[in-house]
Amino acid sequence: MSIKLTDEQLMIQTMVRDFSREVIAPSAIERDKKREFPAEILKQLGELGFMGMMVPPEYNGSGADTVSYVLALSEVAYSCASTAVAMSVHNSIVCESILRFGTEDQKERFLKPLAVGKILGAFAMTEPHAGSDPVRQSTKAVRDGDVYILNGTKRFITTGKNSGLVIVTSKTEEEKRHKGITTFIVTKDTPGLIVGNMEDKMGLRASDTTDLIFEDVRVPVENRLGDEGDGFKIAMMGLDGGRIGIAAQSIGVAQAALDATVQYAREREQFGQLISKFQGLRWMVADMATEIEAARQLTLSAAVMKDREENYTLQASMAKLFASEMVNRVTAKAVQLHGGYGFIREYPVERFYRDARVFTIYEGTSEIQRVVISNHIFRDKRTP
Ligand code: CAA
């Protein structure tokens, strides 16, 4: 690896790797089959300091850097991508947004329990008719004295059912487009907040993805995150960090697919020899490993830039784009290299392939990442 990891980063990586392989991996296939949310595992990750990784210790967090976070999330995803997505949304979008934009009171009330995993966080921006274009969302927040009254439906919300609070975006001024969007922290026990349909998904089946319906939900003014009109920026900045998380998740799943394939190729014989001896298959494995390493470097580079407090929007989108497309290629090859066994539930590559499919879709599709990247290129005055 080109960046030299510190002793602390290496220690975190080893600790999560051990936990992931000993505690998370053994039951991952069963959880996927039963669509069982990894509540107990996330609780333990919270106790170990992995649910508020980049939150400073004064708010109960671990005060770790983004590089450590990438390493940890990849290790969790290696065993269970469903656990990793809940961990990613919670750490990257929820905790970091409250840390950056929350008041002291909000940090006290919400960030502290989030950072130890006492409650889980969700982020609700997508709606049935507003996915890639969140400016056209129709959830509305109308101020009434000391409260805002929220009405609308959010869709595809990760941890929608099992979260304790949700950061929700809504329109406060229709005509102002993105400057008319405001974010609120809403606890799940707030009257009028209903958990709707739980999606029956192709992959990430142990993670819950639901509608969240807001029916005259009264949110106190002190739960508004940032100022009125700051919501779009808060969401976009949260998604920058979130996209590094999805890239890390992609790397973990891809590495798991590669390792399973190498192990299989070392055991499986055809035509009187191990299939690992066939050059055609060896070259596929070489391409898989090279692509994973490229994604890892791109993702760590974005993480380093974030840790240096540089603008990393471009690098986060590049990492998310490349890593999520990479894991789809790698898991497809892993299934292919397993032959018929790659197509059945007993072998983990079948799950990796299904789980990876959504990575090019959520937290900004590949097409949206290309919009972000090309906008940056053409905005640069040096580009002809
Ligand atoms: N950081 C800070 N500010 C940003 C920003 C960023 N990364 N990106 C945009 N902004 C600001 C711009 O500077 C601009 O502000 P000013 O007017 O003050 O200059 C404002 O936001 C509007 O920017 P754009 O004109 O670029 O906005 P746009 O409407 O053209 O949209 C977009 C840009 C990139 C397409 C954006 O809409 C986008 O990212 N869409 C995808 C949404 C997405 O990722 N959805 C997934 C939801 S989460 C999820 O998947 C669920 C889950 O739980 C896993």
XYZ file of C-alpha atoms and ligand atoms in Angstrom:
438
model
C 0.000 0.000 0.000
C 1.434 3.390 -0.921
C 0.267 5.290 2.161
C 2.034 4.208 5.301
C -0.478 3.246 7.935
C 0.220 4.354 11.494
C 0.420 1.888 14.369
C -2.997 3.071 15.527
C -4.568 2.536 12.094
C -3.036 -0.945 11.874
C -4.269 -1.777 15.371
C -7.817 -0.718 14.490
C -7.687 -2.778 11.283
C -6.508 -5.884 13.126
C -9.091 -5.467 15.876
C -12.011 -5.148 13.439
C -10.660 -7.936 11.229
C -10.640 -10.339 14.191
C -14.115 -9.264 15.320
C -15.465 -9.468 11.785
C -14.186 -12.953 11.050
C -14.944 -14.405 14.491
C -18.265 -12.728 15.317
C -19.840 -11.305 12.148
C -18.953 -13.885 9.477
C -20.250 -17.163 10.944
C -23.917 -16.099 10.929
C -23.902 -13.848 7.837
C -25.393 -16.421 5.449
C -28.169 -17.239 7.948
C -28.999 -13.558 8.514
C -29.211 -13.058 4.767
C -31.568 -16.038 4.417
C -33.803 -14.984 7.295
C -33.598 -11.223 6.616
C -32.460 -10.847 10.212
C -31.185 -7.388 11.210
C -27.729 -7.566 12.896
C -28.882 -5.671 16.000
C -26.654 -7.491 18.469
C -23.565 -7.145 16.257
C -24.130 -3.416 15.807
C -24.550 -3.091 19.573
C -21.195 -4.800 20.082
C -19.588 -2.617 17.400
C -20.903 0.368 19.380
C -19.349 -0.924 22.594
C -16.035 -1.372 20.791
C -16.114 2.240 19.552
C -16.999 1.639 15.887
C -20.318 3.466 15.748
C -18.893 6.904 16.450
C -15.507 6.388 14.905
C -14.855 9.945 13.756
C -16.666 11.585 16.680
C -14.329 13.147 19.258
C -14.110 11.519 22.709
C -15.945 14.425 24.388
C -19.082 13.218 22.586
C -18.400 9.549 23.388
C -16.685 8.853 20.052
C -13.354 7.214 19.244
C -11.763 10.272 17.639
C -10.330 8.120 14.851
C -9.493 9.437 11.384
C -11.220 8.629 8.097
C -8.427 6.280 7.002
C -9.079 4.123 10.080
C -12.781 4.279 9.319
C -12.221 3.032 5.751
C -10.114 0.144 7.045
C -12.712 -0.783 9.687
C -15.702 -0.562 7.371
C -13.964 -2.692 4.724
C -13.294 -5.359 7.329
C -16.934 -5.401 8.442
C -18.127 -5.528 4.811
C -15.744 -8.429 4.191
C -18.014 -10.567 6.358
C -21.394 -8.879 6.048
C -22.308 -6.029 3.722
C -25.688 -5.614 5.453
C -23.969 -4.800 8.743
C -21.559 -2.504 6.912
C -24.259 -0.364 5.303
C -25.953 0.308 8.641
C -22.547 1.185 10.115
C -21.717 3.411 7.142
C -24.909 5.508 7.121
C -24.755 5.835 10.920
C -21.103 6.959 11.057
C -20.735 8.899 7.826
C -23.975 10.721 7.298
C -25.730 10.782 10.652
C -22.954 11.221 13.244
C -20.775 13.424 11.051
C -23.643 15.762 10.084
C -24.634 16.291 13.729
C -20.992 16.757 14.687
C -20.480 19.359 11.961
C -23.786 21.221 12.034
C -25.429 20.345 15.353
C -25.809 22.627 18.348
C -24.175 21.719 21.666
C -27.592 20.646 22.914
C -28.112 18.362 19.869
C -24.671 16.835 20.345
C -25.475 16.185 23.978
C -28.914 14.698 23.321
C -28.320 12.858 20.044
C -24.639 12.475 19.161
C -23.574 11.034 22.504
C -25.975 8.054 22.427
C -25.383 7.581 18.680
C -21.609 7.456 19.103
C -21.780 4.449 21.415
C -24.391 2.690 19.296
C -27.107 3.038 21.962
C -29.369 4.148 19.149
C -28.902 3.800 15.403
C -29.231 6.641 12.931
C -30.911 6.833 9.528
C -30.829 9.471 6.809
C -34.007 10.229 4.867
C -33.811 12.292 1.717
C -34.988 10.024 -1.121
C -38.687 10.021 -1.990
C -40.839 7.945 -4.356
C -40.440 10.608 -7.069
C -37.138 12.229 -6.015
C -34.054 9.997 -6.041
C -31.138 11.383 -8.037
C -32.762 14.824 -7.996
C -33.488 15.509 -4.325
C -34.251 19.189 -4.977
C -37.638 18.077 -6.291
C -38.615 16.381 -3.059
C -42.089 17.110 -1.796
C -41.874 16.531 1.961
C -42.816 19.846 3.569
C -42.004 21.422 6.905
C -44.206 24.334 7.952
C -43.268 26.383 10.968
C -45.900 26.823 13.648
C -44.493 28.756 16.607
C -41.850 26.649 18.299
C -42.395 23.594 16.126
C -42.235 22.565 12.470
C -44.977 20.327 11.123
C -43.641 17.723 8.667
C -45.665 15.911 6.026
C -44.384 13.591 3.300
C -43.082 10.143 2.412
C -39.449 9.079 2.268
C -38.400 5.922 0.414
C -35.526 3.383 0.452
C -34.373 4.445 3.905
C -31.531 2.313 5.218
C -32.199 1.233 8.842
C -35.633 2.856 8.474
C -37.162 0.380 10.903
C -34.346 -0.269 13.368
C -33.045 3.272 13.814
C -33.762 5.403 16.865
C -33.552 8.699 15.042
C -33.575 9.992 11.527
C -32.101 13.033 9.851
C -34.788 14.095 7.413
C -34.702 16.712 4.666
C -37.802 18.723 3.793
C -38.898 21.760 1.868
C -39.334 24.887 3.955
C -39.552 27.298 0.973
C -40.698 25.844 -2.325
C -39.536 28.644 -4.634
C -35.968 28.687 -3.353
C -35.110 25.264 -4.818
C -32.048 23.811 -3.061
C -31.854 26.808 -0.736
C -35.390 26.042 0.421
C -34.485 22.662 1.934
C -33.967 22.202 5.681
C -32.822 19.203 7.741
C -34.345 18.036 11.011
C -33.417 15.425 13.598
C -36.529 13.404 14.353
C -36.652 10.689 16.982
C -38.517 7.617 15.866
C -40.997 7.744 18.752
C -42.348 11.095 17.529
C -46.119 10.814 16.962
C -47.061 10.737 13.273
C -43.770 9.176 12.138
C -44.736 5.819 10.659
C -42.427 3.082 9.418
C -43.995 1.983 6.144
C -43.321 -0.806 3.694
C -40.125 -2.813 4.212
C -38.560 -3.615 0.840
C -37.950 -7.224 -0.204
C -34.537 -6.765 -1.796
C -32.213 -8.693 -4.090
C -29.250 -8.165 -1.726
C -28.353 -6.643 1.634
C -31.238 -8.680 2.920
C -30.228 -8.419 6.581
C -30.405 -4.635 6.405
C -33.838 -3.035 6.582
C -34.868 -0.595 3.877
C -38.223 1.059 4.458
C -40.545 3.913 3.692
C -40.831 6.549 6.397
C -44.134 8.378 6.418
C -44.508 11.744 8.114
C -48.076 12.645 9.028
C -48.276 15.989 10.818
C -45.074 15.187 12.686
C -44.342 18.005 15.128
C -40.604 18.656 15.394
C -39.370 21.210 17.940
C -37.323 24.094 16.502
C -34.371 22.990 18.641
C -34.228 19.778 16.552
C -33.604 21.657 13.303
C -30.115 20.763 12.062
C -28.406 23.917 10.819
C -30.346 26.946 9.631
C -33.395 27.029 7.411
C -32.220 26.505 3.829
C -28.990 24.700 4.823
C -30.469 21.242 4.270
C -29.243 20.540 0.743
C -25.674 21.495 1.575
C -25.754 19.445 4.794
C -27.037 16.432 2.832
C -24.453 16.830 0.062
C -21.598 17.167 2.562
C -22.885 14.139 4.460
C -23.054 12.187 1.202
C -19.435 13.094 0.375
C -18.380 11.190 3.489
C -21.025 8.540 2.823
C -19.585 7.883 -0.622
C -16.192 7.093 0.892
C -18.080 4.645 3.112
C -19.721 2.896 0.148
C -16.340 2.693 -1.580
C -14.892 1.064 1.564
C -17.834 -1.333 1.671
C -17.179 -2.247 -1.990
C -13.531 -2.994 -1.273
C -14.441 -5.290 1.627
C -16.937 -7.319 -0.403
C -14.583 -7.529 -3.388
C -11.706 -8.732 -1.215
C -13.955 -11.380 0.321
C -14.997 -12.529 -3.176
C -11.375 -12.714 -4.295
C -10.248 -14.644 -1.211
C -13.122 -17.134 -1.559
C -12.238 -17.598 -5.232
C -8.547 -18.192 -4.575
C -9.391 -20.733 -1.910
C -11.826 -22.498 -4.245
C -9.343 -22.521 -7.133
C -6.759 -24.136 -4.877
C -9.115 -27.002 -4.062
C -11.118 -27.611 -7.227
C -9.735 -30.005 -9.809
C -10.794 -30.312 -13.447
C -9.041 -31.999 -16.383
C -6.792 -33.750 -13.867
C -5.356 -30.635 -12.226
C -6.233 -27.809 -9.861
C -8.120 -25.065 -11.683
C -5.638 -22.571 -10.174
C -3.132 -23.935 -12.711
C -5.119 -22.727 -15.728
C -3.725 -19.506 -17.104
C -7.152 -18.240 -18.199
C -8.388 -18.376 -14.616
C -5.150 -17.046 -13.129
C -5.407 -13.969 -15.313
C -8.952 -13.346 -14.163
C -7.739 -13.500 -10.565
C -4.876 -11.130 -11.401
C -7.342 -8.606 -12.832
C -9.594 -8.909 -9.776
C -6.702 -8.256 -7.376
C -5.415 -5.318 -9.427
C -8.816 -3.654 -9.551
C -9.321 -4.068 -5.809
C -5.957 -2.473 -5.111
C -6.743 0.449 -7.432
C -10.056 1.037 -5.637
C -8.344 0.812 -2.252
C -5.762 3.442 -3.192
C -8.405 5.793 -4.603
C -10.540 5.421 -1.488
C -7.663 5.898 0.938
C -6.573 8.927 -1.048
C -10.048 10.480 -0.642
C -9.943 9.614 3.077
C -6.527 11.235 3.508
C -7.801 14.405 1.819
C -10.815 14.469 4.132
C -8.535 14.030 7.146
C -6.398 16.947 5.911
C -9.645 18.981 5.724
C -9.210 19.578 1.993
C -12.166 19.613 -0.394
C -12.576 15.940 -1.257
C -15.938 15.906 -3.083
C -14.327 14.959 -6.415
C -12.171 12.197 -4.932
C -15.094 10.779 -2.922
C -17.187 10.524 -6.095
C -14.309 8.969 -8.035
C -13.709 6.432 -5.268
C -17.420 5.581 -5.025
C -17.794 5.291 -8.808
C -14.731 3.144 -9.351
C -15.031 0.943 -6.263
C -18.753 0.201 -6.702
C -18.337 -0.697 -10.388
C -15.203 -2.681 -9.562
C -16.981 -4.856 -6.987
C -19.677 -5.701 -9.523
C -17.038 -6.895 -11.983
C -15.090 -8.756 -9.287
C -18.080 -10.553 -7.765
C -19.333 -11.534 -11.250
C -15.932 -13.088 -11.970
C -15.957 -14.795 -8.567
C -19.291 -16.454 -9.399
C -17.981 -17.444 -12.843
C -14.816 -18.965 -11.398
C -16.898 -21.036 -8.967
C -18.854 -22.525 -11.892
C -22.181 -24.054 -10.857
C -21.259 -23.740 -7.178
C -21.140 -19.971 -7.555
C -24.857 -20.006 -8.262
C -25.981 -21.739 -5.088
C -26.569 -20.389 -1.610
C -24.059 -22.636 0.125
C -21.151 -20.646 -1.280
C -20.744 -17.037 -0.136
C -19.953 -15.566 -3.578
C -23.637 -15.816 -4.496
C -24.451 -13.391 -1.658
C -21.510 -11.106 -2.498
C -22.773 -10.819 -6.071
C -26.310 -9.914 -4.962
C -25.141 -7.520 -2.222
C -22.797 -5.633 -4.543
C -25.490 -4.834 -7.079
C -26.899 -1.872 -5.164
C -23.510 -0.222 -4.575
C -23.616 1.510 -7.976
C -27.100 2.765 -7.133
C -27.400 4.042 -3.573
C -25.764 7.183 -2.153
C -25.701 8.520 -5.708
C -25.827 6.297 -8.796
C -22.751 5.834 -11.003
C -24.383 8.296 -13.396
C -24.657 10.927 -10.627
C -21.003 10.361 -9.670
C -20.092 11.018 -13.302
C -22.135 14.241 -13.154
C -20.245 15.355 -10.032
C -16.863 14.411 -11.543
C -17.460 16.037 -14.931
C -18.877 19.185 -13.273
C -15.640 19.498 -11.333
C -13.550 19.027 -14.473
C -15.400 21.600 -16.551
C -15.612 24.057 -13.647
C -11.825 24.049 -13.481
C -10.649 27.103 -15.422
C -7.556 25.272 -16.682
C -9.701 22.752 -18.572
C -10.235 23.911 -22.186
N -20.660 19.899 -0.686
C -21.110 21.130 -0.378
N -21.998 21.801 -1.143
C -22.447 21.193 -2.246
C -22.030 19.906 -2.641
C -21.086 19.261 -1.802
N -20.629 18.040 -2.102
N -22.636 19.571 -3.793
C -23.438 20.599 -4.142
N -23.317 21.581 -3.194
C -23.965 22.886 -3.218
C -23.472 23.704 -4.399
O -22.284 24.416 -4.079
C -24.636 24.645 -4.634
O -24.608 25.693 -3.661
P -24.647 27.258 -4.077
O -25.920 27.445 -4.803
O -24.562 27.953 -2.778
O -23.467 27.448 -4.966
C -25.838 23.783 -4.301
O -25.366 22.741 -3.444
C -26.495 23.163 -5.525
O -25.517 22.456 -6.235
P -25.781 21.900 -7.703
O -26.259 23.023 -8.559
O -24.586 21.128 -8.137
O -27.041 20.935 -7.418
P -27.874 20.019 -8.382
O -29.309 20.185 -8.060
O -27.434 20.169 -9.792
O -27.531 18.517 -7.853
C -26.298 16.514 -7.676
C -26.281 18.040 -7.753
C -24.846 16.100 -7.564
C -26.916 15.842 -8.880
C -27.051 16.097 -6.385
O -28.417 16.335 -6.528
C -26.846 14.640 -6.004
O -25.828 14.277 -5.407
N -27.838 13.771 -6.302
C -27.813 12.380 -5.841
C -28.509 12.259 -4.540
C -28.117 11.008 -3.794
O -26.951 10.686 -3.640
N -29.120 10.310 -3.290
C -28.908 9.147 -2.488
C -29.586 9.322 -1.169
S -28.944 8.523 0.242
C -29.132 6.876 0.018
O -28.730 6.358 -0.949
C -29.850 6.082 1.044
C -29.065 5.364 2.035
O -29.498 5.299 3.143
C -27.834 4.572 1.719
